[in-house]
Short mmCIF file of C-alpha atoms in Angstrom, two decimals:
data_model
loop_
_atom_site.label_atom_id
_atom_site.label_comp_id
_atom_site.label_asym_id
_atom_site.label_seq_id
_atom_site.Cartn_x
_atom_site.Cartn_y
_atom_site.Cartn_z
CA UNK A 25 0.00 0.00 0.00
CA UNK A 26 2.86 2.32 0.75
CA UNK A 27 4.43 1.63 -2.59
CA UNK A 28 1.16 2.76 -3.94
CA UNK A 29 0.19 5.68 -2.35
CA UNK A 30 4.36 6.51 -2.63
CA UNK A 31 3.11 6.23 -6.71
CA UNK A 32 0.14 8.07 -6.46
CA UNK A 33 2.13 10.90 -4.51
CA UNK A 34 4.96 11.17 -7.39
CA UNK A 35 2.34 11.56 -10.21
CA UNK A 36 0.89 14.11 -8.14
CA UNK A 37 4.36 15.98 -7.73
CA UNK A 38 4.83 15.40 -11.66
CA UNK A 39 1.48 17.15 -12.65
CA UNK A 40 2.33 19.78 -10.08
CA UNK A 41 5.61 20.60 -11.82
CA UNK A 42 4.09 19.95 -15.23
CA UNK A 43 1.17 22.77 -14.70
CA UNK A 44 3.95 25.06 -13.48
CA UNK A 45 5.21 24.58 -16.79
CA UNK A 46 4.18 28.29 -19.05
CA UNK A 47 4.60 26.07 -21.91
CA UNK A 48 2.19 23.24 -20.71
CA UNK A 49 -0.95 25.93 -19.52
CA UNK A 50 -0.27 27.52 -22.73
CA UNK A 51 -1.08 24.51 -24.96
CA UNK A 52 -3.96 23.69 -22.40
CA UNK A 53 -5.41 27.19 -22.96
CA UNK A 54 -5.00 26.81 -26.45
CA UNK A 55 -6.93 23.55 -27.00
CA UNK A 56 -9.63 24.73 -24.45
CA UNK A 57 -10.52 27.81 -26.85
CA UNK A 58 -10.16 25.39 -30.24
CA UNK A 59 -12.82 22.88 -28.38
CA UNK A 60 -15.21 26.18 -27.90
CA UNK A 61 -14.67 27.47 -31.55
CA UNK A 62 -15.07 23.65 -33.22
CA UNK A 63 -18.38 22.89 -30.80
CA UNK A 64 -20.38 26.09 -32.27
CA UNK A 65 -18.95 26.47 -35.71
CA UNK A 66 -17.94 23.29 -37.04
CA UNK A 67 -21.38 22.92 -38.74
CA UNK A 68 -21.23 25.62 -40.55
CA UNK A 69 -17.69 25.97 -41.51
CA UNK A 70 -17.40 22.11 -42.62
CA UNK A 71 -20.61 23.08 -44.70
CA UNK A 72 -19.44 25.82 -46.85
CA UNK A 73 -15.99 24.14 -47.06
CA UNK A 74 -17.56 21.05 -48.75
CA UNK A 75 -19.97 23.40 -50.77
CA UNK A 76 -16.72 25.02 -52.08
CA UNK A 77 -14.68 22.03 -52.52
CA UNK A 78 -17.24 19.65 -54.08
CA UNK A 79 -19.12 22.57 -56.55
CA UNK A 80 -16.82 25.25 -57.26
CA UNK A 81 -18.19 25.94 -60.70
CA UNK A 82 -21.37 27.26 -58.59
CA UNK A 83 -19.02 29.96 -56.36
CA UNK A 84 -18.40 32.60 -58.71
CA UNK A 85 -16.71 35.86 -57.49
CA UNK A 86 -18.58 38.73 -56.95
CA UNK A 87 -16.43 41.25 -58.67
CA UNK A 88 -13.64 40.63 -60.83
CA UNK A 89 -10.33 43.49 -61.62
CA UNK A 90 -10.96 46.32 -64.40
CA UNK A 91 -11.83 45.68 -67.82
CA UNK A 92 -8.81 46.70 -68.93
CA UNK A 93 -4.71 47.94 -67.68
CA UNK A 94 -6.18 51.79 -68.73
CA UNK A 95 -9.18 52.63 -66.82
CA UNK A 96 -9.62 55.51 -68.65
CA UNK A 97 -10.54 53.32 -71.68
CA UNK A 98 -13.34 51.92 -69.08
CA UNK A 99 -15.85 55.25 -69.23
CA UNK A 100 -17.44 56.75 -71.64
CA UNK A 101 -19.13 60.45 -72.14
CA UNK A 102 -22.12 60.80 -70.21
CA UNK A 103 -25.30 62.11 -71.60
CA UNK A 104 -28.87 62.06 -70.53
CA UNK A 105 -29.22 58.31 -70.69
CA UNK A 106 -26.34 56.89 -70.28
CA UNK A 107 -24.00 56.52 -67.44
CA UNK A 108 -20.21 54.60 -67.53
CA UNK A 109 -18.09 54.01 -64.31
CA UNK A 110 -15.13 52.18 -63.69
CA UNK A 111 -15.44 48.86 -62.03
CA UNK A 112 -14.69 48.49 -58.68
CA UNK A 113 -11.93 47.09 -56.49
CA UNK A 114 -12.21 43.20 -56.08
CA UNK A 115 -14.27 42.23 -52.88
CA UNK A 116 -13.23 39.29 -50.66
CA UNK A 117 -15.91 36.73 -50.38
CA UNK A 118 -16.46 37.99 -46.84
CA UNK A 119 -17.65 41.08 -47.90
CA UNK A 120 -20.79 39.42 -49.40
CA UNK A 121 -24.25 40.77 -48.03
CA UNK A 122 -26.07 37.82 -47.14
CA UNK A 123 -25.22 35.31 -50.00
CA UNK A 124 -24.59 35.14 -53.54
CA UNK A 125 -28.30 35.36 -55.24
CA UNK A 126 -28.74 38.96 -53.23
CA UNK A 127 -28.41 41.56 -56.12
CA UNK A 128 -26.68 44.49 -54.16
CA UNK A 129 -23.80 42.10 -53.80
CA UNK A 130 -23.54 43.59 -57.27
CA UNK A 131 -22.56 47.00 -58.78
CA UNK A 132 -23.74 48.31 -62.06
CA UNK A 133 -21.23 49.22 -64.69
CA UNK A 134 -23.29 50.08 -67.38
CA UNK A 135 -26.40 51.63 -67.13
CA UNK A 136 -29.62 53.81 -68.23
CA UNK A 137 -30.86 55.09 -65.35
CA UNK A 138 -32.81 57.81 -66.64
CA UNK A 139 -34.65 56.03 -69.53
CA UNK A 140 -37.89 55.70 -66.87
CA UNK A 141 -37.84 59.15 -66.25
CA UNK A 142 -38.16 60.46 -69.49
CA UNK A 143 -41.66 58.68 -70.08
CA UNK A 144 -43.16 56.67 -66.97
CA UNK A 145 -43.24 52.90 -69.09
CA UNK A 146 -46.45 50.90 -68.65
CA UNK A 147 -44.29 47.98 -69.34
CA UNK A 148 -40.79 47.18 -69.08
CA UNK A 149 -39.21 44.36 -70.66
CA UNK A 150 -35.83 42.91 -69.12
CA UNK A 151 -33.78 40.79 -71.36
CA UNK A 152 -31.16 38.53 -69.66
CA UNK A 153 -28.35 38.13 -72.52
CA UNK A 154 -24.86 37.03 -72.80
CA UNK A 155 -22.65 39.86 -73.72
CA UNK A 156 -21.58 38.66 -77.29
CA UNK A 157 -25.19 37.95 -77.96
CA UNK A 158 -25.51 40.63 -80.15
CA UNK A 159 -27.41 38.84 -82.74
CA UNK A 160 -30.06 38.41 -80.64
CA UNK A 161 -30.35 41.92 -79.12
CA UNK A 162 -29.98 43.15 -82.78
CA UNK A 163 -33.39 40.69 -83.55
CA UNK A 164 -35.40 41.86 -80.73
CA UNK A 165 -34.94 45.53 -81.62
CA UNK A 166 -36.40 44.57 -85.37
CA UNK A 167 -39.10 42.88 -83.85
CA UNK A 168 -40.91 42.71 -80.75
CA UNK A 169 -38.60 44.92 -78.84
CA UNK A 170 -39.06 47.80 -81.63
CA UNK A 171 -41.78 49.72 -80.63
CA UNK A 172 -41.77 52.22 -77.98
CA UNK A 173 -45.93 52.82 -77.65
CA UNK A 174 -47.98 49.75 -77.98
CA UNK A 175 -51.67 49.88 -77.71
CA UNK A 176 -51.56 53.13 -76.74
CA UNK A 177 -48.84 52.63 -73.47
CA UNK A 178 -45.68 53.14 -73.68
CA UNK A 179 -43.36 50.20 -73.88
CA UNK A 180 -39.49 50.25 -72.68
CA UNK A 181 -37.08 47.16 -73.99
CA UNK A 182 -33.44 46.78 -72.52
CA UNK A 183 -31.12 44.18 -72.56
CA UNK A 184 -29.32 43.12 -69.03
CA UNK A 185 -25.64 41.81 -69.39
CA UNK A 186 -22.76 40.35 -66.75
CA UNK A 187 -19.55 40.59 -67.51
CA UNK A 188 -17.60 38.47 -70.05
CA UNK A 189 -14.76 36.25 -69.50
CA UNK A 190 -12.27 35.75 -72.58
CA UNK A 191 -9.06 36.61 -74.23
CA UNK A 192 -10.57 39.79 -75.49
CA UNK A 193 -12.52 40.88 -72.85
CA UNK A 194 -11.19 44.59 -73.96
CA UNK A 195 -12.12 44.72 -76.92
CA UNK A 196 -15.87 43.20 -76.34
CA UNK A 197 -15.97 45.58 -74.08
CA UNK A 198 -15.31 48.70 -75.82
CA UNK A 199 -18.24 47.43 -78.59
CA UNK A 200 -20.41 46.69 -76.18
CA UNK A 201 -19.81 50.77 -74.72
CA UNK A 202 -20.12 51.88 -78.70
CA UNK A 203 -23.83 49.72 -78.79
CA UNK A 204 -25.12 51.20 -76.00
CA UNK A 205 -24.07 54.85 -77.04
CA UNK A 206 -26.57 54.06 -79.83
CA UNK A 207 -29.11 51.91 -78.33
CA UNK A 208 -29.27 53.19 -74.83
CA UNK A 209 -30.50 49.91 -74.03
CA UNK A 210 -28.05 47.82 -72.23
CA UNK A 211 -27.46 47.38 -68.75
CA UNK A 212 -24.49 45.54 -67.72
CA UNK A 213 -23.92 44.50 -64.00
CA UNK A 214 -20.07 43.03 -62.07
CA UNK A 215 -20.86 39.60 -62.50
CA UNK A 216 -19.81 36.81 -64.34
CA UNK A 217 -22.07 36.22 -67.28
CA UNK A 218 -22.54 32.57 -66.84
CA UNK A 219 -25.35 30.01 -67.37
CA UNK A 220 -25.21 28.76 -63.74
CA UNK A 221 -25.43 32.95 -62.77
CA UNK A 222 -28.82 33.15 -63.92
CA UNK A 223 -30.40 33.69 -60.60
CA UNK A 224 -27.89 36.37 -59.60
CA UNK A 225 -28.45 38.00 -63.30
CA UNK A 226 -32.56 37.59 -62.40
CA UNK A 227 -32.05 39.52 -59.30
CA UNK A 228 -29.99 42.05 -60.18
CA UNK A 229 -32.93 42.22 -62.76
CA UNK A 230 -35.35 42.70 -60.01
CA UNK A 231 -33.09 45.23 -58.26
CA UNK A 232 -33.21 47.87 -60.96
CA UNK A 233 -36.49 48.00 -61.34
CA UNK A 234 -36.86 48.47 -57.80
CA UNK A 235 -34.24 51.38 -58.16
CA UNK A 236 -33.90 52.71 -61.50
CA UNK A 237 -37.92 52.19 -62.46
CA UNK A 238 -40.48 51.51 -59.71
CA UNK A 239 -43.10 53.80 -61.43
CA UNK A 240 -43.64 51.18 -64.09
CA UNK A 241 -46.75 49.48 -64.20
CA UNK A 242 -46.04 46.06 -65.06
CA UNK A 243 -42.44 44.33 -66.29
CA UNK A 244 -41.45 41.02 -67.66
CA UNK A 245 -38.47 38.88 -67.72
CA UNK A 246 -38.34 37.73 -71.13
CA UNK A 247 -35.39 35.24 -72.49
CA UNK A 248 -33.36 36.65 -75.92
CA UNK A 249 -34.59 33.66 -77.75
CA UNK A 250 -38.47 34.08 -77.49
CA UNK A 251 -41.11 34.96 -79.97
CA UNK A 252 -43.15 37.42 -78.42
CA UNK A 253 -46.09 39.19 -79.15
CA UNK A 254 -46.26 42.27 -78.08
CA UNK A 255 -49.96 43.36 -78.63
CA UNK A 256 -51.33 40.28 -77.02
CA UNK A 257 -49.37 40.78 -74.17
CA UNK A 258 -50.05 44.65 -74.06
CA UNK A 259 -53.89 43.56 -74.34
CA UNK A 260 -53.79 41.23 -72.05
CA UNK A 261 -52.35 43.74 -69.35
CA UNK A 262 -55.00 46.43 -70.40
CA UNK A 263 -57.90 44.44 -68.62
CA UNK A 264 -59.36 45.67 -65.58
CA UNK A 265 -59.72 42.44 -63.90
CA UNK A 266 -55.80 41.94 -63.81
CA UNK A 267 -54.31 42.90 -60.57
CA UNK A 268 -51.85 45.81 -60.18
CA UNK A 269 -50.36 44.54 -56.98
CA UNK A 270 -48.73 41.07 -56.29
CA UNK A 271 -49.28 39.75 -59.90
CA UNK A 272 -46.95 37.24 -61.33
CA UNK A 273 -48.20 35.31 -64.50
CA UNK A 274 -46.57 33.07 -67.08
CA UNK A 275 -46.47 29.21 -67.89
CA UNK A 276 -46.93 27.54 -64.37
CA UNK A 277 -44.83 25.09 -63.10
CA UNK A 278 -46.16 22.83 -60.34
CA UNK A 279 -44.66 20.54 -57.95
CA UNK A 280 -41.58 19.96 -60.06
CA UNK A 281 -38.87 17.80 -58.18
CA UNK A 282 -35.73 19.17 -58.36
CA UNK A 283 -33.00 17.30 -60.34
CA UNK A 284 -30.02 15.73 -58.64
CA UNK A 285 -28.33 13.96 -61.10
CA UNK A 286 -25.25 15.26 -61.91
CA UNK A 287 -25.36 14.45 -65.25
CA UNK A 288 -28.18 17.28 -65.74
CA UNK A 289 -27.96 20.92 -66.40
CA UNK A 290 -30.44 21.77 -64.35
CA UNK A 291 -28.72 19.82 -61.26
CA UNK A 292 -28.98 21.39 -57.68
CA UNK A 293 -27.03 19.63 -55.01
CA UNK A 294 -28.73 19.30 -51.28
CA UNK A 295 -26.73 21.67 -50.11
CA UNK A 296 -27.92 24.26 -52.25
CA UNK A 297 -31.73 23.52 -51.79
CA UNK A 298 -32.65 20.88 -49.21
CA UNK A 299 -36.23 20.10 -50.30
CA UNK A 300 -37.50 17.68 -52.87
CA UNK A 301 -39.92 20.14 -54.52
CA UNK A 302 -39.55 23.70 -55.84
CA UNK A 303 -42.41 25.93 -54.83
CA UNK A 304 -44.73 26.79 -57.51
CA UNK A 305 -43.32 28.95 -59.96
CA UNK A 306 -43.45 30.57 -63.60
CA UNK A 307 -41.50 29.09 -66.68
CA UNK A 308 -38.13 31.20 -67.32
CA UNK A 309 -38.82 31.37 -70.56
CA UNK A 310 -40.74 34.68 -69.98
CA UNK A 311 -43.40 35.51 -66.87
CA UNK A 312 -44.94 38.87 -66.36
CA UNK A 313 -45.20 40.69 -62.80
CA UNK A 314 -46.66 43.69 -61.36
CA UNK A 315 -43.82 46.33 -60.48
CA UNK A 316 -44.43 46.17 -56.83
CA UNK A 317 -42.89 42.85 -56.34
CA UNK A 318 -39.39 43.30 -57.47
CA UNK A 319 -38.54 45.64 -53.91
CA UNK A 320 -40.55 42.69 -52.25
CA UNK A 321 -38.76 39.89 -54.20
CA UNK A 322 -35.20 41.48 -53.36
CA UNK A 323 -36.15 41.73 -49.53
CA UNK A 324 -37.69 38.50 -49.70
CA UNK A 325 -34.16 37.01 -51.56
CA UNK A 326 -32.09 38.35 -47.55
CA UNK A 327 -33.68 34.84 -46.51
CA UNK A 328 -33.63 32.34 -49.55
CA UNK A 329 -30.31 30.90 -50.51
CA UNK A 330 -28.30 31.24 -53.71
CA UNK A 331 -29.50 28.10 -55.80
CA UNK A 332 -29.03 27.99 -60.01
CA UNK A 333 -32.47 27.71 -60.93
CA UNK A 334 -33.37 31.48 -61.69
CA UNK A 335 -37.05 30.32 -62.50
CA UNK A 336 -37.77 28.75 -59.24
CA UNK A 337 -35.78 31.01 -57.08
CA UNK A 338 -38.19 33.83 -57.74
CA UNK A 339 -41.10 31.64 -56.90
CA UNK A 340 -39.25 30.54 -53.20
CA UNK A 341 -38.94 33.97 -53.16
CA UNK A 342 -43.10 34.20 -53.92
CA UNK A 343 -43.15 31.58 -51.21
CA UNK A 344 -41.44 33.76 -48.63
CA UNK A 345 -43.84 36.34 -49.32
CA UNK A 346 -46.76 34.28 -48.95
CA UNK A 347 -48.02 34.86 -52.13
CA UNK A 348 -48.27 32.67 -55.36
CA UNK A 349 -47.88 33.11 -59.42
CA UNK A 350 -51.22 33.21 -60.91
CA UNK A 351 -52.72 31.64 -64.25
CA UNK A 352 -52.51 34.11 -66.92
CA UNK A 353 -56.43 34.66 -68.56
CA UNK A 354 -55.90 32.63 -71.46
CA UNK A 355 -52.79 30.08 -70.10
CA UNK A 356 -53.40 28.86 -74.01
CA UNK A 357 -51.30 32.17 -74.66
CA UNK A 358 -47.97 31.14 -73.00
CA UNK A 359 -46.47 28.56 -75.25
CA UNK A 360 -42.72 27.14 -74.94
CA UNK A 361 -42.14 25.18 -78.37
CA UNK A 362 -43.76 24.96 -81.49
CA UNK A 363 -42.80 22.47 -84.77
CA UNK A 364 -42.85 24.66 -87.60
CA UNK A 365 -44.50 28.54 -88.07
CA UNK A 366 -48.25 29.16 -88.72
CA UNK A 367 -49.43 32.35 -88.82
CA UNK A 368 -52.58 32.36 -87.53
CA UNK A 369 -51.25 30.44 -84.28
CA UNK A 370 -48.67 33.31 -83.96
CA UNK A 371 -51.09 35.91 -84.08
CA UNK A 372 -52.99 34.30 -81.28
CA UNK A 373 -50.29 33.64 -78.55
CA UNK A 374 -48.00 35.31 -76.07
CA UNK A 375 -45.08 33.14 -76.19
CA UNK A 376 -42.75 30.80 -78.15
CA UNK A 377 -39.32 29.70 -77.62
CA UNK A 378 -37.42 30.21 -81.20
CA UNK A 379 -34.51 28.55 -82.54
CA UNK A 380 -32.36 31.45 -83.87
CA UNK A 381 -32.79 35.11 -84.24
CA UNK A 382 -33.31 34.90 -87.94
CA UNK A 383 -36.04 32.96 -87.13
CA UNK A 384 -37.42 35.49 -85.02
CA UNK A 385 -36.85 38.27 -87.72
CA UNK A 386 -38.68 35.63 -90.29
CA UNK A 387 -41.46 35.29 -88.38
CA UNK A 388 -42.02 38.40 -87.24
CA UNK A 389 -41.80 40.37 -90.81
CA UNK A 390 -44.14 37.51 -92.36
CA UNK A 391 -46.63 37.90 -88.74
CA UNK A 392 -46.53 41.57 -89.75
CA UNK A 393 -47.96 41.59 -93.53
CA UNK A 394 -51.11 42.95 -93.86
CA UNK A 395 -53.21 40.09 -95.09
CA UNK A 396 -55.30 38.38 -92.29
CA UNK A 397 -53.30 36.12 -90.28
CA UNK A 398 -56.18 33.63 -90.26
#
């Protein structure tokens, strides 16, 4: 027993002299505050580290450097309608507001802010194109996009672009300045111009009209590659039984699972949006909404995560409202595909997803003879 207790005593005395040690409390002190810090935020931070490492392509930054080494050669002259400013510095990710889909992440870099002002719109219509799209915008303004009074209210069509990323950035850059001087239709925002950015390109979408044109009446989001008909929609808009407030039509989408295969284009991973089912929601392809709801969507967007599907986002963002897309009067109207042109079916519809932008200018110039379409 006294051999024991003689054992007991010396680890005792060794403990002693080992906590008198600096070096020892030190690295118990230190191990005592990383147990703290790992027990509250290990959830979190092992979360967005495998978010990052397992689906990078879906982190994009939020700014990127100047468009070019002179940033003189990023402005242009202002006038009336147009305003140029240089890009700004990068931004760490830390610096994000809330998360990536939240639009005032974002900064504007080319813009018409005053093209509201000049005649209060009725309707606004908010083509999301890639930058070197300019077939496309170049279709829409001999077509649908042409006319700045339809059935009587005026009608305002501009084109919303992220930035590019390519070998000659510069130079796509400096055309893209010389189209707008001309136009004064573009609006081009600091983010990357990607297909898995469409959310972020749909909010920042929301966020102008909120800023730059809240005394609109009515706006949609409207793809570059649609057949649209303006007077239907104009007429459509014109009937007193169609809301003012809250209103978001188009093609509805109902309890649609949401993909996770991989293999898909339209994948989003669990992390991104837990549930099995998106919220009901209105086609991308083009859905029409009542100006109030842009502020509302953007406040609503604080508390809905970034996830890829643009389309869907908008109607979690509904969700979070408490509100829902409605059927449009005639859902006959909104159309996605069709297998060859008639002209009487054009004349009747809203919508129609087109394969090319000569196609649009085809149809559009044989829609518009003067014969009877039917």
């Amino acid at each position: 027993m006294q051999e024991g207790r003689s054992g007991v005593d010396g680890l005792k005395r060794q403990l002693k002299r080992s906590w008198l040690n600096p070096c020892f409390r030190y690295l118990l002190l230190f191990c005592l505050v990383l147990l703290v810090f790992c027990s509250s935020n290990s959830l979190s931070w092992w979360s967005s580290f495998s978010l990052k490492d397992r689906y990078p392509k879906f982190i994009n930054p939020v700014h990127r450097p100047p468009l070019s080494r002179d940033r003189s050669k990023d402005r242009v002259q202002l006038n009336e309608t147009t305003e140029q400013t240089t890009l700004p510095p990068t931004v760490p990710p830390k610096a994000l507001q809330f998360h990536l889909a939240y639009p005032r992440n974002y900064h504007f870099v080319m813009d018409n802010k005053e093209v509201c002002k000049t005649k209060t719109p009725f309707l606004v219509l908010m083509v999301p194109v890639a930058p070197k799209n300019v077939a496309a915008r170049d279709a829409i303004r001999q077509t649908w996009g042409n006319s700045s009074e339809v059935q009587g209210d005026v009608v305002l069509t501009l084109f919303m672009l992220g930035l590019y990323r390519g070998a000659d950035v510069d130079a796509l850059q400096e055309k893209l300045q010389q189209e707008n001087r001309l136009h004064h239709d573009l609006i081009q925002s600091d983010f990357l111009d990607t297909y898995l950015n469409l959310t972020i390109k749909t909010m920042v979408i929301m966020d102008w009209l909120a800023t730059r044109c809240p005394e609109a009446a009515y706006a949609m989001k409207v793809d570059s590659d649609m057949f649209l008909n303006i007077d239907n929609l104009v007429m459509m808009l014109q009937k007193p039984d169609i809301p003012k407030l809250n209103y978001l039509t188009g093609m509805l989408m109902w309890n649609r699972p949401v993909i996770r295969s991989k293999n898909s284009k339209w994948y989003v991973p669990v992390e991104m949006y837990p549930e099995p089912l998106y919220p009901t929601y209105t086609l991308g392809m083009g859905y029409v909404f009542s100006n109030d709801l842009p502020e509302k969507i953007v406040e609503a967007s604080k508390s809905i995560n970034y996830f890829n599907i643009e389309d869907a986002y908008v109607g979690a963002c509904m969700k979070k409202l408490g509100l829902s897309p409605q059927s449009p009067p005639d859902p006959s109207k909104f159309k996605a595909y069709n297998t060859k042109f008639n002209r009487c079916e054009f004349s009747k519809i809203i919508t129609y997803i087109l394969g090319s932008p000569k196609q649009l200018v085809d149809y559009w110039n044989d829609l518009k003879r003067p014969e009877p379409p039917c």
